[in-house]
Amino acid sequence: MRTFHCSCGNKLFFENSFCVACSREVGWCPVCEGMHAMELDGKGGYTCTNKECGAHVVKCYNYSTYNVCNRMVETPAGQPHRFNQLCSYCQLTETIPDLSIEGNAQKWYDLEVAKRRLLYLLDELGLPYGSKAENFELPLSFDFKEDVEASPILGWIGLEKGEKVFTGHADGKITINLSEADPVEREKLRVSFGETHRTLIGHFRHEVGHYYWQLLVQNKDEEAYKAVFGDHENPSYSEAMDQYYKNGPKPNWQASYISAYATMHSWEDFAETWGTYLDMMAVLDTADNHDLLELPSDNLVDTQLEEMLARYADLSLKVNEVNRSLGLPDLLPETFSEPVVAKLSYIHRLIQRNRKKK
């Protein structure tokens, strides 16, 4: 993750909506693709202060109305401002929480922050995705929903028995249960499932792994996939899930899998490994941009996986010791066995073959 600078010289971060030094409004400019201070243009819109840009923009509707976004939308020269437009990232969110419920606005904000970080990384890696409006091959979208308790009053909409929302992916739709945006509930689930980490961004990176399996592997690269991750058709997903929740993870799973949950089924192994790959890329990108290390290539995907793994392992040892000095859990807990490295290598090659050229 890069950092940027306000026109006053102060450093700007990815989540900023104003400069803490000079109080200027800031936003992500879609034209120069950076976080910059925005100047009012006298017509309700803004001008990007990046000297190499100067684009005419307006705030994303979710920025101006709900303050859950910080991205701008370009207004072509000579055209009137339209103030009800969503940015390209917010257009992908199809269901938002009920904002009449106390606390849901903050949960929605946290979900959108994690989603923006996901999409930023996908853009940095050049991974393809698109919306229904773009007629993309497998449209990507997001639902942020919460469980509905049973009530006879809801019979008129078919919810008299309530609704249980499961975090997951189906045909391009990523659904996140709103409870995952509650840090207390999320920590309870982390402890219950014996997980080292459980984060919103982790959910997004895992579920988008299922999305890319369907987009890049299904009916396109399945034989090569099976050679690394195993046969996803035998056992079936439902059979594998029943076995996992009945008997737990495979014995000695650390020798071949990135997590206990990865042992459940080939698809979960892919999604867990994909999520770990994105974790690594995000950490290395941030470390490189903050001068904590220097990668041999400006493009992460062009870097040899072996080189990235070595840099990641070295960085892990250092930051884990910093965390331990404060009594905190390891920041980067994974260790990569040879089978896991082979799975990461498959994903690395898959992305190299399918990325968009900038």
C-alpha positions as a printed NumPy array, in Angstrom:
array([[  0.   ,   0.   ,   0.   ],
       [  1.422,   3.334,  -1.07 ],
       [  1.243,   6.605,   0.829],
       [  0.77 ,  10.   ,  -0.766],
       [  1.223,  13.665,   0.144],
       [ -1.17 ,  16.537,   0.594],
       [ -0.469,  19.832,  -1.177],
       [  0.729,  21.088,   2.235],
       [  3.36 ,  18.328,   2.269],
       [  1.758,  16.18 ,   4.964],
       [  1.631,  12.423,   4.376],
       [ -1.73 ,  10.975,   3.326],
       [ -2.877,   7.413,   3.937],
       [ -5.337,   5.226,   2.067],
       [ -8.242,   5.785,   4.491],
       [ -7.883,   9.583,   4.814],
       [-10.809,  11.837,   3.949],
       [ -9.096,  15.019,   5.135],
       [ -5.548,  16.124,   5.895],
       [ -4.895,  16.146,   9.638],
       [ -2.301,  18.919,   9.192],
       [ -4.171,  21.494,   7.08 ],
       [ -7.768,  20.122,   7.172],
       [ -8.075,  20.081,   3.379],
       [-10.526,  17.558,   1.997],
       [ -8.781,  14.676,   0.257],
       [ -9.889,  11.796,  -1.913],
       [ -8.764,   9.096,  -4.298],
       [ -8.562,  10.575,  -7.796],
       [ -9.546,   8.012, -10.468],
       [ -7.648,   9.931, -13.143],
       [ -4.139,  10.039, -11.633],
       [ -4.881,   7.069,  -9.351],
       [ -3.694,   8.582,  -6.12 ],
       [ -4.797,  10.151,  -2.838],
       [ -4.649,  13.935,  -3.145],
       [ -6.071,  17.123,  -1.687],
       [ -9.195,  18.343,  -3.461],
       [-10.071,  22.004,  -4.035],
       [-13.67 ,  23.186,  -4.422],
       [-14.368,  24.372,  -7.948],
       [-17.218,  26.723,  -7.04 ],
       [-19.811,  24.477,  -8.693],
       [-20.134,  21.867,  -5.986],
       [-17.379,  19.726,  -7.429],
       [-13.64 ,  19.549,  -6.906],
       [-10.34 ,  19.836,  -8.721],
       [ -7.518,  17.386,  -8.015],
       [ -4.512,  19.345,  -6.71 ],
       [ -1.984,  16.909,  -8.168],
       [ -0.005,  19.241, -10.478],
       [  0.23 ,  16.5  , -13.101],
       [ -3.528,  15.892, -13.033],
       [ -5.953,  18.734, -12.264],
       [ -8.967,  16.521, -13.058],
       [-12.507,  17.752, -12.426],
       [-14.209,  15.37 ,  -9.995],
       [-17.088,  14.992,  -7.558],
       [-17.296,  12.913,  -4.423],
       [-18.661,   9.396,  -4.701],
       [-22.273,   9.48 ,  -3.449],
       [-21.318,   7.141,  -0.584],
       [-18.571,   9.623,   0.333],
       [-20.682,  12.783,   0.27 ],
       [-23.796,  11.215,   1.835],
       [-22.578,   8.499,   4.23 ],
       [-18.823,   9.079,   4.545],
       [-18.105,   5.368,   4.079],
       [-15.995,   5.982,   0.962],
       [-13.213,   8.43 ,   0.111],
       [-13.066,   8.08 ,  -3.655],
       [-13.888,  10.649,  -6.317],
       [-15.699,  10.286,  -9.639],
       [-14.425,  12.061, -12.752],
       [-16.598,  14.737, -14.369],
       [-15.629,  15.055, -18.037],
       [-14.688,  18.59 , -19.087],
       [-17.631,  20.661, -20.264],
       [-20.25 ,  18.421, -18.678],
       [-22.35 ,  19.382, -15.634],
       [-21.609,  17.74 , -12.291],
       [-23.68 ,  14.726, -11.301],
       [-23.718,  14.306,  -7.552],
       [-25.501,  10.962,  -7.25 ],
       [-22.77 ,   8.835,  -8.838],
       [-21.056,   5.925,  -7.141],
       [-17.349,   5.305,  -7.661],
       [-16.323,   2.125,  -9.465],
       [-15.682,   0.363,  -6.146],
       [-19.005,   1.32 ,  -4.514],
       [-20.91 ,   0.237,  -7.61 ],
       [-19.957,  -3.345,  -6.728],
       [-21.785,  -3.245,  -3.369],
       [-25.366,  -4.347,  -4.012],
       [-26.7  ,  -4.748,  -0.466],
       [-25.812,  -2.426,   2.412],
       [-26.735,  -2.775,   6.109],
       [-29.899,  -1.311,   7.6  ],
       [-28.606,   2.108,   8.651],
       [-31.556,   2.703,  10.991],
       [-29.944,   0.199,  13.386],
       [-27.423,   1.706,  15.783],
       [-23.844,   0.739,  14.984],
       [-24.516,  -0.441,  11.437],
       [-23.103,   2.726,   9.852],
       [-19.726,   2.035,  11.494],
       [-19.856,  -1.615,  10.459],
       [-20.593,  -0.616,   6.87 ],
       [-17.666,   1.831,   6.964],
       [-15.314,  -0.916,   8.19 ],
       [-16.543,  -3.315,   5.488],
       [-16.033,  -0.734,   2.753],
       [-12.507,   0.042,   3.986],
       [-11.594,  -3.647,   3.792],
       [-13.277,  -3.977,   0.382],
       [-11.344,  -0.977,  -0.981],
       [ -8.068,  -2.492,   0.189],
       [ -8.994,  -5.743,  -1.531],
       [ -9.868,  -4.061,  -4.833],
       [ -6.793,  -1.828,  -4.671],
       [ -4.598,  -4.922,  -4.418],
       [ -6.453,  -6.671,  -7.246],
       [ -5.818,  -3.575,  -9.368],
       [ -2.147,  -3.509,  -8.396],
       [ -1.786,  -7.166,  -9.39 ],
       [ -3.677,  -6.584, -12.629],
       [ -6.314,  -9.193, -11.82 ],
       [ -9.456,  -9.02 , -13.969],
       [-12.869,  -8.313, -12.48 ],
       [-15.912,  -6.299, -13.506],
       [-19.533,  -5.475, -12.822],
       [-22.856,  -6.481, -14.298],
       [-23.126,  -3.045, -15.937],
       [-19.878,  -3.779, -17.788],
       [-21.21 ,  -7.17 , -18.946],
       [-18.165,  -8.778, -17.363],
       [-17.801, -12.535, -17.84 ],
       [-18.378, -13.26 , -14.139],
       [-19.637, -10.047, -12.515],
       [-18.209,  -9.355,  -9.057],
       [-20.546,  -7.958,  -6.403],
       [-20.87 ,  -7.701,  -2.629],
       [-23.729,  -8.094,  -0.13 ],
       [-23.316,  -6.923,   3.468],
       [-26.175,  -8.529,   5.384],
       [-27.098,  -9.521,   8.915],
       [-29.089, -12.385,  10.39 ],
       [-32.843, -11.827,  10.654],
       [-34.557, -13.226,  13.731],
       [-37.74 , -15.235,  13.243],
       [-40.903, -13.142,  13.47 ],
       [-44.494, -13.69 ,  12.279],
       [-44.585, -10.003,  11.337],
       [-42.125, -10.75 ,   8.514],
       [-44.358, -13.362,   6.926],
       [-45.41 , -10.975,   4.176],
       [-41.87 , -11.059,   2.789],
       [-41.251, -14.742,   3.479],
       [-38.999, -14.241,   6.496],
       [-41.311, -15.443,   9.263],
       [-38.698, -18.139,  10.041],
       [-35.875, -15.634,   9.977],
       [-32.749, -15.736,   7.847],
       [-29.252, -16.963,   8.645],
       [-26.61 , -15.156,   6.586],
       [-23.5  , -17.152,   5.717],
       [-20.283, -15.437,   4.719],
       [-19.3  , -16.932,   1.387],
       [-19.148, -16.723,  -2.401],
       [-21.587, -17.876,  -5.078],
       [-21.265, -17.111,  -8.805],
       [-19.479, -13.801,  -8.335],
       [-21.465, -12.658,  -5.292],
       [-19.434, -12.259,  -2.086],
       [-21.612, -12.08 ,   1.02 ],
       [-20.22 , -10.942,   4.373],
       [-22.28 , -11.392,   7.544],
       [-22.416,  -8.038,   9.297],
       [-21.403,  -9.669,  12.601],
       [-17.877, -10.014,  11.168],
       [-17.633,  -6.208,  11.359],
       [-18.249,  -6.388,  15.121],
       [-14.78 ,  -6.778,  16.7  ],
       [-16.185,  -8.473,  19.817],
       [-18.18 , -11.069,  17.883],
       [-15.294, -11.613,  15.47 ],
       [-12.897, -12.265,  18.343],
       [-15.336, -14.765,  19.878],
       [-15.438, -16.653,  16.566],
       [-11.652, -16.505,  16.225],
       [-11.189, -18.127,  19.62 ],
       [-14.003, -20.623,  18.997],
       [-12.435, -21.802,  15.731],
       [ -8.873, -21.738,  17.072],
       [ -7.706, -19.256,  14.44 ],
       [ -4.546, -17.179,  14.724],
       [ -6.132, -14.277,  12.86 ],
       [ -9.7  , -13.445,  11.898],
       [-10.055, -10.116,  10.108],
       [-12.418,  -8.434,   7.677],
       [ -9.736,  -8.131,   5.011],
       [ -8.943, -11.806,   5.534],
       [-12.556, -12.734,   4.749],
       [-12.497, -10.667,   1.576],
       [ -9.224, -12.193,   0.386],
       [-10.44 , -15.73 ,   1.084],
       [-13.809, -15.295,  -0.618],
       [-12.309, -13.618,  -3.664],
       [-10.168, -16.745,  -3.977],
       [-13.373, -18.689,  -4.643],
       [-14.318, -16.013,  -7.184],
       [-11.028, -16.414,  -9.061],
       [-11.268, -20.199,  -8.977],
       [-14.537, -19.882, -10.869],
       [-13.228, -17.153, -13.189],
       [ -9.74 , -18.455, -13.984],
       [ -9.716, -22.196, -13.21 ],
       [-13.151, -23.677, -13.82 ],
       [-13.343, -25.26 , -17.304],
       [-10.027, -23.583, -18.117],
       [ -7.211, -25.02 , -16.015],
       [ -8.804, -27.754, -13.934],
       [ -6.357, -30.563, -14.722],
       [ -3.33 , -28.488, -13.704],
       [ -5.245, -27.373, -10.632],
       [ -6.069, -30.949,  -9.621],
       [ -2.406, -31.922,  -9.88 ],
       [ -1.619, -29.418,  -7.126],
       [ -4.763, -29.109,  -4.987],
       [ -6.446, -32.461,  -5.59 ],
       [ -9.754, -33.477,  -7.12 ],
       [-12.506, -30.991,  -6.231],
       [-15.187, -33.404,  -7.457],
       [-14.234, -36.33 ,  -5.231],
       [-15.342, -36.033,  -2.515],
       [-18.102, -33.527,  -3.199],
       [-18.079, -30.277,  -1.274],
       [-21.058, -31.257,   0.878],
       [-19.507, -34.628,   1.741],
       [-16.196, -32.991,   2.609],
       [-17.903, -30.379,   4.778],
       [-19.825, -33.027,   6.712],
       [-16.608, -34.961,   7.348],
       [-14.688, -31.852,   8.406],
       [-17.255, -30.714,  10.967],
       [-17.656, -34.266,  12.234],
       [-13.99 , -35.258,  12.492],
       [-12.041, -31.981,  12.384],
       [ -8.988, -31.213,  10.226],
       [ -6.694, -33.862,   8.821],
       [ -3.935, -35.064,  11.175],
       [ -0.576, -33.318,  10.811],
       [ -2.17 , -30.79 ,   8.451],
       [  0.726, -28.349,   8.932],
       [  2.892, -30.53 ,   6.674],
       [  0.79 , -29.894,   3.571],
       [ -1.748, -27.12 ,   4.205],
       [ -1.673, -23.427,   5.034],
       [ -4.433, -23.812,   7.648],
       [ -6.634, -26.411,   9.312],
       [ -9.648, -25.174,   7.34 ],
       [ -7.748, -25.735,   4.076],
       [ -7.968, -29.485,   4.722],
       [-11.747, -29.43 ,   4.412],
       [-11.957, -29.497,   0.586],
       [ -9.847, -28.69 ,  -2.443],
       [-11.784, -25.45 ,  -3.002],
       [-11.107, -24.275,   0.55 ],
       [ -7.455, -25.206,   0.188],
       [ -7.273, -22.99 ,  -2.904],
       [ -9.135, -20.093,  -1.236],
       [ -7.041, -20.265,   1.936],
       [ -3.816, -20.382,  -0.066],
       [ -5.059, -17.591,  -2.349],
       [ -5.838, -15.448,   0.684],
       [ -2.363, -16.073,   2.077],
       [ -0.842, -15.14 ,  -1.295],
       [ -2.742, -11.827,  -1.248],
       [ -1.66 , -11.272,   2.372],
       [  1.951, -11.718,   1.334],
       [  1.631,  -9.416,  -1.664],
       [ -0.055,  -6.698,   0.424],
       [  2.599,  -6.896,   3.155],
       [  5.5  ,  -6.847,   0.686],
       [  3.974,  -3.958,  -1.265],
       [  3.515,  -1.947,   1.929],
       [  6.986,  -2.797,   3.245],
       [  8.557,  -1.848,  -0.088],
       [  6.714,   1.483,  -0.202],
       [  7.693,   2.283,   3.386],
       [ 11.38 ,   1.414,   2.836],
       [ 11.283,  -1.595,   5.159],
       [ 12.709,  -3.667,   2.317],
       [ 13.436,  -3.262,  -1.375],
       [ 12.019,  -5.626,  -3.944],
       [ 13.997,  -6.279,  -7.139],
       [ 11.06 ,  -5.317,  -9.387],
       [  8.568,  -2.452,  -9.352],
       [  5.849,  -4.941, -10.264],
       [  5.116,  -7.545,  -7.596],
       [  3.889, -10.139, -10.082],
       [  7.149,  -9.872, -12.03 ],
       [  9.173, -10.8  ,  -8.952],
       [ 10.174, -14.44 ,  -8.622],
       [  8.084, -16.218,  -6.006],
       [ 11.181, -17.642,  -4.325],
       [ 12.506, -14.107,  -3.854],
       [  9.231, -12.905,  -2.382],
       [  9.017, -15.864,  -0.016],
       [ 12.529, -15.188,   1.232],
       [ 11.814, -11.487,   1.802],
       [  8.493, -12.308,   3.451],
       [ 10.096, -14.838,   5.819],
       [ 12.812, -12.366,   6.814],
       [ 10.288,  -9.592,   7.413],
       [  8.07 , -11.992,   9.389],
       [ 10.846, -12.811,  11.834],
       [ 11.476,  -9.125,  12.494],
       [  7.897,  -7.935,  12.918],
       [  6.967, -10.999,  14.981],
       [  9.752, -10.184,  17.436],
       [  8.481,  -6.603,  17.663],
       [  4.998,  -7.918,  18.441],
       [  6.315, -10.37 ,  21.02 ],
       [  8.169,  -7.553,  22.771],
       [  4.733,  -6.018,  23.407],
       [  3.037,  -9.3  ,  24.262],
       [  1.015,  -9.307,  21.028],
       [  0.325, -12.289,  18.737],
       [  2.6  , -12.891,  15.779],
       [  1.718, -10.566,  12.925],
       [  2.699, -13.13 ,  10.279],
       [  2.146, -16.593,  11.767],
       [  2.341, -18.819,   8.69 ],
       [  5.18 , -21.155,   7.814],
       [  5.345, -22.541,   4.297],
       [  6.013, -26.243,   3.771],
       [  7.072, -27.526,   0.337],
       [  3.494, -28.553,  -0.625],
       [  2.236, -25.085,   0.352],
       [  4.984, -23.437,  -1.703],
       [  3.903, -25.56 ,  -4.683],
       [  0.33 , -24.289,  -4.225],
       [  1.509, -20.687,  -3.939],
       [  3.57 , -21.217,  -7.108],
       [  0.481, -22.391,  -8.973],
       [ -1.42 , -19.274,  -7.9  ],
       [  1.535, -17.027,  -8.814],
       [  1.684, -18.497, -12.329],
       [ -2.108, -18.324, -12.672],
       [ -2.046, -14.596, -11.936],
       [  0.901, -13.998, -14.249],
       [ -0.995, -15.623, -17.128],
       [ -4.27 , -13.818, -16.523],
       [ -3.39 , -10.322, -15.369],
       [ -4.409,  -7.275, -17.327],
       [ -1.644,  -5.273, -18.93 ],
       [ -1.447,  -1.667, -17.751]])
